[in-house]
Tab-separated table of C-alpha atoms and ligand atoms in Angstrom:
chain	number	residue	atom	x	y	z
K	1	UNK	CA	31.611	-33.734	-10.629
K	2	UNK	CA	27.794	-34.223	-10.229
K	3	UNK	CA	27.430	-37.641	-10.834
K	4	UNK	CA	29.311	-38.003	-8.070
K	5	UNK	CA	27.455	-36.105	-5.361
K	6	UNK	CA	26.615	-37.298	-1.747
K	7	UNK	CA	22.782	-37.981	-1.753
K	8	UNK	CA	20.325	-38.578	1.204
K	9	UNK	CA	19.962	-42.132	1.608
K	10	UNK	CA	16.461	-41.666	1.908
K	11	UNK	CA	12.931	-39.511	2.137
K	12	UNK	CA	12.850	-39.895	5.939
K	13	UNK	CA	16.905	-39.344	6.293
K	14	UNK	CA	16.521	-35.915	3.847
K	15	UNK	CA	13.069	-35.001	6.100
K	16	UNK	CA	15.000	-35.569	9.466
K	17	UNK	CA	18.388	-33.897	8.307
K	18	UNK	CA	16.420	-30.847	6.857
K	19	UNK	CA	13.857	-30.964	10.344
K	20	UNK	CA	17.505	-30.668	12.304
K	21	UNK	CA	18.649	-27.876	10.324
K	22	UNK	CA	15.046	-25.811	10.859
K	23	UNK	CA	14.490	-27.149	14.482
K	24	UNK	CA	16.976	-25.087	16.650
K	25	UNK	CA	17.216	-22.249	19.321
K	26	UNK	CA	15.054	-20.945	17.257
K	27	UNK	CA	12.012	-22.532	17.856
K	28	UNK	CA	12.752	-24.034	21.483
K	29	UNK	CA	13.881	-20.613	22.833
K	30	UNK	CA	13.238	-18.086	20.630
K	31	UNK	CA	9.199	-19.042	19.459
K	32	UNK	CA	8.601	-19.326	23.436
K	33	UNK	CA	9.634	-15.871	24.173
K	34	UNK	CA	7.925	-14.011	21.389
K	35	UNK	CA	5.192	-15.795	21.591
K	36	UNK	CA	4.738	-14.829	25.456
K	37	UNK	CA	5.862	-11.346	24.705
K	38	UNK	CA	3.714	-10.836	21.925
K	39	UNK	CA	-0.006	-12.305	22.776
K	40	UNK	CA	0.511	-15.830	22.978
K	41	UNK	CA	-2.031	-17.828	20.331
K	42	UNK	CA	-2.168	-14.636	18.875
K	43	UNK	CA	1.547	-14.274	17.889
K	44	UNK	CA	0.997	-18.382	17.162
K	45	UNK	CA	-1.550	-17.818	14.360
K	46	UNK	CA	-0.017	-14.822	12.750
K	47	UNK	CA	3.421	-16.672	12.645
K	48	UNK	CA	1.401	-20.431	11.125
K	49	UNK	CA	0.155	-17.764	8.436
K	50	UNK	CA	3.317	-16.558	7.218
K	51	UNK	CA	5.031	-19.910	7.496
K	52	UNK	CA	2.331	-21.415	5.175
K	53	UNK	CA	2.189	-18.157	3.231
K	54	UNK	CA	5.367	-16.969	2.884
K	55	UNK	CA	7.844	-19.147	3.969
K	56	UNK	CA	6.989	-22.385	2.066
K	57	UNK	CA	7.226	-20.701	-1.577
K	58	UNK	CA	10.636	-19.592	-0.623
K	59	UNK	CA	11.575	-23.170	1.067
K	60	UNK	CA	10.257	-24.963	-2.080
K	61	UNK	CA	12.358	-22.430	-4.204
K	62	UNK	CA	15.086	-22.450	-3.071
K	63	UNK	CA	15.162	-27.054	-2.524
K	64	UNK	CA	14.562	-26.472	-6.394
K	65	UNK	CA	17.232	-24.797	-7.246
K	66	UNK	CA	19.616	-26.705	-5.367
K	67	UNK	CA	18.605	-29.855	-7.008
K	68	UNK	CA	18.506	-28.484	-10.442
K	69	UNK	CA	21.868	-27.089	-10.167
K	70	UNK	CA	23.440	-29.622	-7.666
K	71	UNK	CA	25.751	-27.394	-6.006
K	72	UNK	CA	26.083	-25.096	-3.295
K	73	UNK	CA	24.482	-21.532	-3.072
K	74	UNK	CA	27.288	-19.805	-4.993
K	75	UNK	CA	27.899	-22.451	-7.780
K	76	UNK	CA	23.925	-22.784	-8.155
K	77	UNK	CA	23.445	-18.706	-9.213
K	78	UNK	CA	26.667	-18.961	-11.369
K	79	UNK	CA	25.227	-22.283	-12.741
K	80	UNK	CA	21.809	-20.456	-13.745
K	81	UNK	CA	23.099	-17.129	-14.269
K	82	UNK	CA	26.959	-17.674	-15.413
K	83	UNK	CA	30.023	-16.994	-14.128
K	84	UNK	CA	30.119	-12.940	-14.504
K	85	UNK	CA	26.280	-11.907	-13.979
K	86	UNK	CA	25.581	-9.682	-11.280
K	87	UNK	CA	23.330	-12.385	-9.598
K	88	UNK	CA	26.646	-14.271	-8.230
K	89	UNK	CA	26.676	-11.364	-5.498
K	90	UNK	CA	23.673	-13.103	-4.663
K	91	UNK	CA	25.293	-16.263	-3.999
K	92	UNK	CA	28.583	-14.625	-2.536
K	93	UNK	CA	25.502	-13.239	0.190
K	94	UNK	CA	24.365	-16.914	0.562
K	95	UNK	CA	27.324	-17.868	1.565
K	96	UNK	CA	29.212	-15.582	3.971
K	97	UNK	CA	26.175	-15.519	5.862
K	98	UNK	CA	25.656	-18.960	6.831
K	99	UNK	CA	29.276	-18.486	7.733
K	100	UNK	CA	28.881	-15.643	9.731
K	101	UNK	CA	25.349	-16.973	11.491
K	102	UNK	CA	27.887	-19.780	12.084
K	103	UNK	CA	29.806	-17.832	14.478
K	104	UNK	CA	27.208	-16.377	16.419
K	105	UNK	CA	25.199	-19.697	16.644
K	106	UNK	CA	28.704	-21.771	17.642
K	107	UNK	CA	28.946	-19.042	20.839
K	108	UNK	CA	25.503	-19.980	21.819
K	109	UNK	CA	25.991	-23.701	21.234
K	110	UNK	CA	28.550	-23.899	23.446
K	111	UNK	CA	26.866	-21.898	26.424
K	112	UNK	CA	23.907	-24.687	25.957
K	113	UNK	CA	26.818	-27.471	26.216
K	114	UNK	CA	28.147	-25.791	29.605
K	115	UNK	CA	25.005	-25.428	31.209
K	116	UNK	CA	24.254	-29.105	30.109
K	117	UNK	CA	27.494	-30.074	31.671
K	118	UNK	CA	26.991	-27.670	34.674
K	119	UNK	CA	23.268	-29.372	35.201
K	120	UNK	CA	24.207	-32.806	35.065
K	121	UNK	CA	27.358	-32.201	37.634
K	122	UNK	CA	24.730	-31.045	40.063
K	123	UNK	CA	25.326	-27.362	39.698
K	124	UNK	CA	21.960	-26.518	39.434
K	125	UNK	CA	22.174	-23.867	42.509
K	126	UNK	CA	24.851	-21.980	41.179
K	127	UNK	CA	23.323	-21.670	37.786
K	128	UNK	CA	20.157	-20.119	39.034
K	129	UNK	CA	22.420	-17.556	41.034
K	130	UNK	CA	21.957	-13.843	39.017
K	131	UNK	CA	25.482	-13.464	38.484
K	132	UNK	CA	26.332	-16.584	37.270
K	133	UNK	CA	25.804	-16.555	33.536
K	134	UNK	CA	27.769	-13.651	33.016
K	135	UNK	CA	30.941	-15.361	35.520
K	136	UNK	CA	30.531	-18.100	32.826
K	137	UNK	CA	30.900	-16.413	30.031
K	138	UNK	CA	33.700	-14.399	30.872
K	139	UNK	CA	35.586	-17.650	32.160
K	140	UNK	CA	38.197	-20.145	31.018
K	141	UNK	CA	35.930	-22.858	31.177
K	142	UNK	CA	34.182	-21.638	27.647
K	143	UNK	CA	37.268	-22.205	25.445
K	144	UNK	CA	37.526	-25.795	26.611
K	145	UNK	CA	33.874	-26.352	25.804
K	146	UNK	CA	34.478	-24.212	22.607
K	147	UNK	CA	36.910	-26.925	21.851
K	148	UNK	CA	34.809	-30.010	22.207
K	149	UNK	CA	32.287	-28.797	20.257
K	150	UNK	CA	34.637	-27.818	17.396
K	151	UNK	CA	36.348	-31.020	17.259
K	152	UNK	CA	32.425	-32.744	17.619
K	153	UNK	CA	31.296	-30.531	14.736
K	154	UNK	CA	34.199	-31.185	12.546
K	155	UNK	CA	34.347	-34.795	12.829
K	156	UNK	CA	30.448	-34.735	11.783
K	157	UNK	CA	31.167	-32.847	8.706
K	158	UNK	CA	34.027	-34.755	7.791
K	159	UNK	CA	31.921	-38.015	8.026
K	160	UNK	CA	29.788	-35.989	5.120
K	161	UNK	CA	26.070	-35.519	4.529
K	162	UNK	CA	25.076	-38.816	4.510
K	163	UNK	CA	27.318	-40.778	7.112
K	164	UNK	CA	27.612	-37.502	9.094
K	165	UNK	CA	24.626	-35.245	8.474
K	166	UNK	CA	21.808	-37.609	8.036
K	167	UNK	CA	22.797	-40.327	10.275
K	168	UNK	CA	23.374	-37.803	12.994
K	169	UNK	CA	19.572	-36.225	12.383
K	170	UNK	CA	18.117	-39.888	12.330
K	171	UNK	CA	19.346	-40.506	16.131
K	172	UNK	CA	19.533	-36.958	17.447
K	173	UNK	CA	16.064	-35.985	15.839
K	174	UNK	CA	13.362	-38.691	17.501
K	175	UNK	CA	15.453	-38.377	21.040
K	176	UNK	CA	14.569	-34.791	20.523
K	177	UNK	CA	10.941	-35.645	19.766
K	178	UNK	CA	10.758	-37.677	22.625
K	179	UNK	CA	12.245	-35.722	25.064
K	180	UNK	CA	9.968	-32.606	24.100
K	181	UNK	CA	7.058	-34.575	24.800
K	182	UNK	CA	7.994	-35.855	28.022
K	183	UNK	CA	9.587	-32.633	29.377
K	184	UNK	CA	5.926	-30.832	28.221
K	185	UNK	CA	4.119	-33.593	29.737
K	186	UNK	CA	5.854	-33.401	33.279
K	187	UNK	CA	5.346	-29.443	33.265
K	188	UNK	CA	1.488	-29.650	32.197
K	189	UNK	CA	1.277	-31.749	35.358
K	190	UNK	CA	2.875	-29.411	37.933
K	191	UNK	CA	0.350	-26.990	39.864
K	192	UNK	CA	-0.277	-24.021	38.042
K	193	UNK	CA	0.514	-25.041	34.582
K	194	UNK	CA	-2.689	-24.537	33.518
K	195	UNK	CA	-2.465	-20.664	33.859
K	196	UNK	CA	0.604	-20.661	31.838
K	197	UNK	CA	-1.417	-22.640	29.168
K	198	UNK	CA	-4.441	-20.305	29.311
K	199	UNK	CA	-1.756	-17.411	29.009
K	200	UNK	CA	-0.579	-18.941	26.110
K	201	UNK	CA	-3.342	-20.659	24.328
K	202	UNK	CA	-5.984	-17.820	24.308
K	203	UNK	CA	-5.391	-15.454	21.844
K	204	UNK	CA	-4.283	-11.863	22.830
K	205	UNK	CA	-5.199	-9.778	19.979
K	206	UNK	CA	-4.213	-6.316	21.697
K	207	UNK	CA	-0.629	-7.013	21.878
K	208	UNK	CA	-0.457	-7.491	18.102
K	209	UNK	CA	1.281	-4.099	16.124
K	210	UNK	CA	3.135	-4.030	13.142
K	211	UNK	CA	6.233	-4.258	15.035
K	212	UNK	CA	5.042	-7.783	16.235
K	213	UNK	CA	4.127	-8.789	12.678
K	214	UNK	CA	7.445	-8.114	11.574
K	215	UNK	CA	9.169	-10.150	14.715
K	216	UNK	CA	6.736	-12.751	13.322
K	217	UNK	CA	8.274	-12.773	9.820
K	218	UNK	CA	11.759	-13.213	11.452
K	219	UNK	CA	11.338	-15.136	13.572
K	220	UNK	CA	9.652	-17.915	11.046
K	221	UNK	CA	12.198	-16.992	8.725
K	222	UNK	CA	15.290	-17.865	10.712
K	223	UNK	CA	13.099	-21.083	12.136
K	224	UNK	CA	13.109	-22.390	9.016
K	225	UNK	CA	16.579	-21.817	8.333
K	226	UNK	CA	15.305	-19.599	5.141
K	227	UNK	CA	17.842	-17.309	3.390
K	228	UNK	CA	21.208	-18.583	3.916
K	229	UNK	CA	21.109	-21.119	0.915
K	230	UNK	CA	20.980	-23.917	3.589
K	231	UNK	CA	18.215	-25.370	1.629
K	232	UNK	CA	19.698	-24.447	-1.932
K	233	UNK	CA	22.683	-26.827	-0.311
K	234	UNK	CA	20.364	-29.578	1.061
K	235	UNK	CA	18.251	-29.851	-1.776
K	236	UNK	CA	21.662	-30.284	-3.983
K	237	UNK	CA	21.330	-33.850	-2.043
K	238	UNK	CA	17.691	-34.583	-2.275
K	239	UNK	CA	17.050	-37.041	-4.823
K	240	UNK	CA	15.414	-36.716	-7.742
K	241	UNK	CA	12.797	-39.321	-6.843
K	242	UNK	CA	11.617	-37.209	-4.215
K	243	UNK	CA	8.878	-34.688	-3.937
K	244	UNK	CA	10.072	-31.647	-3.052
K	245	UNK	CA	6.920	-29.905	-2.273
K	246	UNK	CA	5.704	-32.844	-0.198
K	247	UNK	CA	9.299	-32.717	1.661
K	248	UNK	CA	9.346	-28.945	2.015
K	249	UNK	CA	5.256	-29.371	3.808
K	250	UNK	CA	6.740	-31.964	6.061
K	251	UNK	CA	9.782	-29.877	7.310
K	252	UNK	CA	7.315	-26.956	7.949
K	253	UNK	CA	5.309	-29.157	9.959
K	254	UNK	CA	7.676	-30.579	12.009
K	255	UNK	CA	9.375	-27.226	12.981
K	256	UNK	CA	5.919	-25.562	14.042
K	257	UNK	CA	4.907	-28.091	15.565
K	258	UNK	CA	8.226	-28.474	17.936
K	259	UNK	CA	7.664	-24.501	18.400
K	260	UNK	CA	4.339	-25.028	19.746
K	261	UNK	CA	5.193	-27.790	21.865
K	262	UNK	CA	8.265	-25.265	23.294
K	263	UNK	CA	5.667	-23.332	24.158
K	264	UNK	CA	3.509	-25.444	25.646
K	265	UNK	CA	6.913	-26.591	27.992
K	266	UNK	CA	8.322	-22.979	28.643
K	267	UNK	CA	5.174	-20.607	28.888
K	268	UNK	CA	3.618	-23.217	31.997
K	269	UNK	CA	7.238	-23.627	33.489
K	270	UNK	CA	6.997	-19.739	34.123
K	271	UNK	CA	3.445	-20.050	35.617
K	272	UNK	CA	4.342	-22.938	38.183
K	273	UNK	CA	7.389	-20.956	38.773
K	274	UNK	CA	5.637	-17.929	39.844
K	275	UNK	CA	1.692	-18.074	39.340
K	276	UNK	CA	1.973	-13.959	39.305
K	277	UNK	CA	4.499	-13.682	36.527
K	278	UNK	CA	3.690	-10.658	34.468
K	279	UNK	CA	4.964	-11.371	31.157
K	280	UNK	CA	5.948	-7.779	30.262
K	281	UNK	CA	8.829	-8.513	32.310
K	282	UNK	CA	10.125	-11.464	30.973
K	283	UNK	CA	13.358	-10.724	29.854
K	284	UNK	CA	13.125	-9.469	26.334
K	285	UNK	CA	16.117	-11.520	25.170
K	286	UNK	CA	15.961	-15.026	24.589
K	287	UNK	CA	19.499	-15.449	25.301
K	288	UNK	CA	18.914	-14.122	29.004
K	289	UNK	CA	15.523	-16.565	29.057
K	290	UNK	CA	17.492	-19.642	28.706
K	291	UNK	CA	20.646	-18.935	30.606
K	292	UNK	CA	19.218	-16.674	33.370
K	293	UNK	CA	15.709	-17.256	33.846
K	294	UNK	CA	15.355	-21.123	32.983
K	295	UNK	CA	18.164	-22.227	35.687
K	296	UNK	CA	15.900	-20.166	38.611
K	297	UNK	CA	12.784	-21.945	37.328
K	298	UNK	CA	14.272	-25.231	37.314
K	299	UNK	CA	15.615	-24.796	40.678
K	300	UNK	CA	12.072	-23.899	42.008
K	301	UNK	CA	11.482	-27.451	40.821
K	302	UNK	CA	13.035	-28.782	43.897
K	303	UNK	CA	10.340	-28.159	46.285
K	304	UNK	CA	7.804	-30.594	43.902
K	305	UNK	CA	10.506	-33.207	42.699
K	306	UNK	CA	13.602	-32.601	45.291
K	307	UNK	CA	16.944	-31.304	44.183
K	308	UNK	CA	17.888	-34.149	42.031
K	309	UNK	CA	14.999	-34.384	40.294
K	310	UNK	CA	15.174	-30.330	39.437
K	311	UNK	CA	18.698	-31.548	38.252
K	312	UNK	CA	17.487	-34.026	36.136
K	313	UNK	CA	15.002	-31.941	34.672
K	314	UNK	CA	17.321	-28.674	34.030
K	315	UNK	CA	19.662	-31.582	32.368
K	316	UNK	CA	17.218	-32.837	30.188
K	317	UNK	CA	16.142	-29.293	28.754
K	318	UNK	CA	19.647	-28.076	28.217
K	319	UNK	CA	20.304	-31.416	26.416
K	320	UNK	CA	17.660	-31.094	24.097
K	321	UNK	CA	18.647	-27.709	23.016
K	322	UNK	CA	22.051	-28.662	22.553
K	323	UNK	CA	20.844	-31.699	20.645
K	324	UNK	CA	18.987	-29.561	18.477
K	325	UNK	CA	21.552	-26.363	18.077
K	326	UNK	CA	23.867	-29.139	16.872
K	327	UNK	CA	22.178	-30.077	14.508
K	328	UNK	CA	21.286	-26.685	13.415
K	329	UNK	CA	24.967	-25.920	13.164
K	330	UNK	CA	26.556	-28.692	11.122
K	331	UNK	CA	23.559	-27.617	8.754
K	332	UNK	CA	24.894	-23.583	8.480
K	333	UNK	CA	28.964	-24.985	8.053
K	334	UNK	CA	27.885	-27.652	5.264
K	335	UNK	CA	26.994	-24.437	3.060
K	336	UNK	CA	30.260	-23.097	2.734
K	337	UNK	CA	31.650	-26.973	2.801
K	338	UNK	CA	30.066	-27.791	-0.309
K	339	UNK	CA	31.377	-24.112	-1.598
K	340	UNK	CA	34.722	-25.469	-0.997
K	341	UNK	CA	34.403	-29.034	-2.735
K	342	UNK	CA	32.146	-27.649	-5.631
K	343	UNK	CA	34.262	-24.228	-6.378
K	344	UNK	CA	37.517	-25.295	-4.807
K	345	UNK	CA	37.593	-28.959	-5.079
K	346	UNK	CA	38.994	-29.165	-1.994
K	347	UNK	CA	38.951	-32.692	-0.691
K	348	UNK	CA	35.879	-32.816	2.353
K	349	UNK	CA	38.818	-32.850	4.572
K	350	UNK	CA	40.616	-30.046	3.470
K	351	UNK	CA	37.308	-27.806	3.462
K	352	UNK	CA	36.576	-28.920	6.824
K	353	UNK	CA	39.894	-27.773	8.199
K	354	UNK	CA	39.624	-24.510	6.057
K	355	UNK	CA	36.683	-23.488	7.348
K	356	UNK	CA	37.513	-24.371	11.041
K	357	UNK	CA	40.457	-22.307	10.797
K	358	UNK	CA	38.965	-19.325	9.007
K	359	UNK	CA	35.794	-19.550	11.511
K	360	UNK	CA	37.954	-19.845	14.633
K	361	UNK	CA	39.290	-16.618	14.647
K	362	UNK	CA	36.397	-14.797	14.237
K	363	UNK	CA	34.481	-17.437	16.898
K	364	UNK	CA	36.973	-16.383	19.278
K	365	UNK	CA	36.382	-12.632	18.441
K	366	UNK	CA	32.731	-12.826	19.817
K	367	UNK	CA	33.816	-15.524	22.733
K	368	UNK	CA	36.051	-12.399	24.224
K	369	UNK	CA	33.224	-9.606	23.394
K	370	UNK	CA	31.282	-9.832	26.628
K	371	UNK	CA	33.875	-7.970	28.654
K	372	UNK	CA	36.993	-10.147	28.332
K	373	UNK	CA	38.670	-7.762	25.459
K	374	UNK	CA	37.150	-4.513	25.606
K	375	UNK	CA	38.130	-3.845	21.786
K	376	UNK	CA	35.708	-6.351	20.691
K	377	UNK	CA	33.302	-5.978	23.603
K	378	UNK	CA	33.001	-1.895	23.017
K	379	UNK	CA	33.000	-2.386	18.879
K	380	UNK	CA	31.392	-0.114	17.405
K	381	UNK	CA	28.826	2.396	17.810
K	382	UNK	CA	25.747	2.972	15.931
K	383	UNK	CA	21.869	4.107	16.221
K	384	UNK	CA	22.900	5.621	19.878
K	385	UNK	CA	24.307	2.259	21.073
K	386	UNK	CA	27.903	0.527	21.624
K	387	UNK	CA	27.784	-2.694	20.014
K	388	UNK	CA	29.871	-6.021	20.864
K	389	UNK	CA	31.399	-7.946	17.936
K	390	UNK	CA	28.737	-10.040	18.862
K	391	UNK	CA	25.872	-7.752	18.702
K	392	UNK	CA	27.142	-6.565	14.872
K	393	UNK	CA	27.346	-10.154	13.898
K	394	UNK	CA	23.707	-10.723	14.631
K	395	UNK	CA	22.535	-7.064	13.693
K	396	UNK	CA	24.375	-7.296	10.297
K	397	UNK	CA	23.748	-10.931	9.389
K	398	UNK	CA	20.934	-12.175	11.405
K	399	UNK	CA	18.507	-9.254	11.336
K	400	UNK	CA	19.126	-7.592	8.048
K	401	UNK	CA	20.766	-9.823	5.934
K	402	UNK	CA	18.875	-12.948	5.924
K	403	UNK	CA	15.615	-11.253	4.757
K	404	UNK	CA	17.286	-9.799	2.052
K	405	UNK	CA	18.669	-13.167	0.817
K	406	UNK	CA	14.780	-14.318	0.796
K	407	UNK	CA	14.195	-11.574	-1.418
K	408	UNK	CA	17.187	-12.266	-3.479
K	409	UNK	CA	16.487	-15.561	-3.786
K	410	UNK	CA	12.431	-15.182	-4.818
K	411	UNK	CA	13.412	-12.559	-7.917
K	412	UNK	CA	16.674	-14.904	-8.919
K	413	UNK	CA	13.989	-17.549	-9.522
K	414	UNK	CA	11.277	-15.749	-10.862
K	415	UNK	CA	13.519	-13.445	-13.060
K	416	UNK	CA	16.504	-15.126	-13.827
K	417	UNK	CA	15.773	-18.814	-13.445
K	418	UNK	CA	11.997	-17.955	-14.566
K	419	UNK	CA	8.878	-20.251	-13.479
K	420	UNK	CA	8.915	-22.870	-15.851
K	421	UNK	CA	12.115	-24.096	-14.748
K	422	UNK	CA	10.751	-23.956	-11.269
K	423	UNK	CA	7.902	-25.547	-12.165
K	424	UNK	CA	9.807	-28.406	-13.965
K	425	UNK	CA	12.030	-29.333	-10.972
K	426	UNK	CA	9.367	-29.215	-8.732
K	427	UNK	CA	7.359	-31.806	-10.850
K	428	UNK	CA	10.231	-34.310	-10.267
K	429	UNK	CA	9.628	-37.056	-8.284
K	430	UNK	CA	5.721	-35.840	-8.197
K	431	UNK	CA	3.723	-36.191	-10.778
K	432	UNK	CA	0.793	-34.424	-9.386
K	433	UNK	CA	2.420	-31.230	-9.237
K	434	UNK	CA	1.886	-30.006	-12.114
K	435	UNK	CA	-1.975	-29.973	-11.945
K	436	UNK	CA	-2.012	-29.275	-7.929
K	437	UNK	CA	-2.930	-26.242	-6.041
K	438	UNK	CA	0.471	-25.854	-4.410
K	439	UNK	CA	2.056	-25.055	-7.801
K	440	UNK	CA	-0.556	-22.293	-8.927
K	441	UNK	CA	-0.076	-20.732	-5.105
K	442	UNK	CA	3.621	-20.840	-5.375
K	443	UNK	CA	4.161	-19.132	-8.781
K	444	UNK	CA	1.798	-16.441	-7.279
K	445	UNK	CA	3.307	-16.038	-4.321
K	446	UNK	CA	7.295	-15.853	-5.253
K	447	UNK	CA	6.214	-13.402	-8.193
K	448	UNK	CA	3.888	-11.307	-6.504
K	449	UNK	CA	3.447	-10.427	-2.526
K	450	UNK	CA	6.293	-12.494	-1.260
K	451	UNK	CA	9.374	-10.315	-2.502
K	452	UNK	CA	7.581	-7.100	-1.798
K	453	UNK	CA	6.933	-7.978	1.923
K	454	UNK	CA	10.641	-9.252	2.230
K	455	UNK	CA	11.866	-5.953	0.536
K	456	UNK	CA	9.783	-4.007	3.309
K	457	UNK	CA	11.246	-6.111	5.977
K	458	UNK	CA	14.678	-5.645	4.544
K	459	UNK	CA	13.984	-1.464	4.122
K	460	UNK	CA	12.474	-0.981	8.063
K	461	UNK	CA	14.864	-3.181	9.512
K	462	UNK	CA	17.853	-1.202	8.236
K	463	UNK	CA	16.146	1.961	9.007
K	464	UNK	CA	15.688	0.939	12.748
K	465	UNK	CA	18.777	-1.150	13.526
K	466	UNK	CA	21.573	1.369	11.895
K	467	UNK	CA	19.911	4.696	11.864
K	468	UNK	CA	17.786	4.542	14.839
K	469	UNK	CA	14.111	5.257	12.368
K	470	UNK	CA	11.231	3.373	12.955
K	471	UNK	CA	8.476	3.189	10.253
K	472	UNK	CA	6.446	1.075	11.614
W	501	LIG	N1	16.369	-22.720	12.004
W	501	LIG	C1	17.450	-22.955	13.000
W	501	LIG	C2	16.798	-22.437	14.240
W	501	LIG	O1	15.715	-22.046	14.815
W	501	LIG	C3	18.393	-22.123	13.213
W	501	LIG	C4	18.717	-22.020	11.530
W	501	LIG	C5	20.117	-23.056	11.222
W	501	LIG	C6	19.225	-21.069	11.101
W	501	LIG	N2	20.234	-22.889	10.171
W	501	LIG	C7	19.664	-21.526	9.505
W	501	LIG	C8	18.842	-20.013	10.682
W	501	LIG	C9	19.621	-21.141	8.338
W	501	LIG	C10	19.047	-19.169	9.275
W	501	LIG	C11	19.283	-19.984	8.297
W	501	LIG	O2	17.734	-22.151	15.555
């Protein structure tokens, strides 16, 4: 089996595919919103430190484990620890989590597609109306976009890692970089943009507290696609001629730069819209920012560039985020696909169908949980709040299990797979690794403070989300 496994065709292809997974809604929307709320550059600095000191070692561990075992996460845990070892639960978690995260990601991607089509077809004015978002997500139109997106993602995944994912990333990622750069330059030339730049780049350390630190870490984790077996899976398609350490560094650098530029695009845009903006009042959730607030900002550009210009700008923005979301979504879904292929020996086509069928019901349940069906809209109650099915998926899988999976990967790599094997795998395709600083650092970090920090994040999130108790 292993000698037939597909491989990324080139180093660039792998880096773009992994960057395609990493660069997503988290970078283009999540990061700017969090930076705006949490002290601009102060947040950026903490975030960047987490990327380098905590996330990079975890990323390298995941990629190495994948390339060594040539398997999906479940197969990887079993290959190292044995079929009956309790570690296999780590593998199951790293399989179920992406499946569930894909459900919520699919819902957001459908909305992005709808907003792109809306802006292109001249609907920007309506989209800027405060009631539009609520109506849009409960309209039957979303089902049409859902079908289009599902078929599109199915086709890409069915074409395989090299012909589907790698090729898509090679086209979409460079277009995304160019679009992001052009949009940012455009915004920076508008009057008042500078107030936003200053707000973004002059650090306000008074906003930093433990909660913000926690937020920066989860943001970094999500943004780099860690803790979900994605990089284990992608690692399994990397050639043994490549250096994992430099690949991982490139991916982290690209991901962080995109987040940085997204901040440079969105924050000034907000201040062009209203120089008096009080950032405390910025919506607390990134979802409402993209779908309710940004259309208003884009529409306000019409005084400068006309309605057509504003619509073009909005269309380009939504297309940009849609591209980023699409490459991330295929990466998330490749995890269960690989598992079907490796573990059940399904063909690629059968895996895609099996996955599509099982995900469809959950995606539908999420889609109708914004008011269409009250069973899903008022799904459960905990920590004093009524939660919809969609909220529950986010609370459990994104907020809670993601850092837990990161913790399990670290413990697994250090205590079960063992450092020697990790180091040996990292040296494959990388002669200098053995004597490098990266090696000493990764070994130190994974064996000491990274698991401790992740454990702390996990416990504090469980207490806060499900019991309403704040320890920070
Ligand atoms: N990193 C992507 C983003 O920033 C989302 C994503 C893709 C992801 N794959 C993932 C998040 C795996 C966690 C785990 O939007």
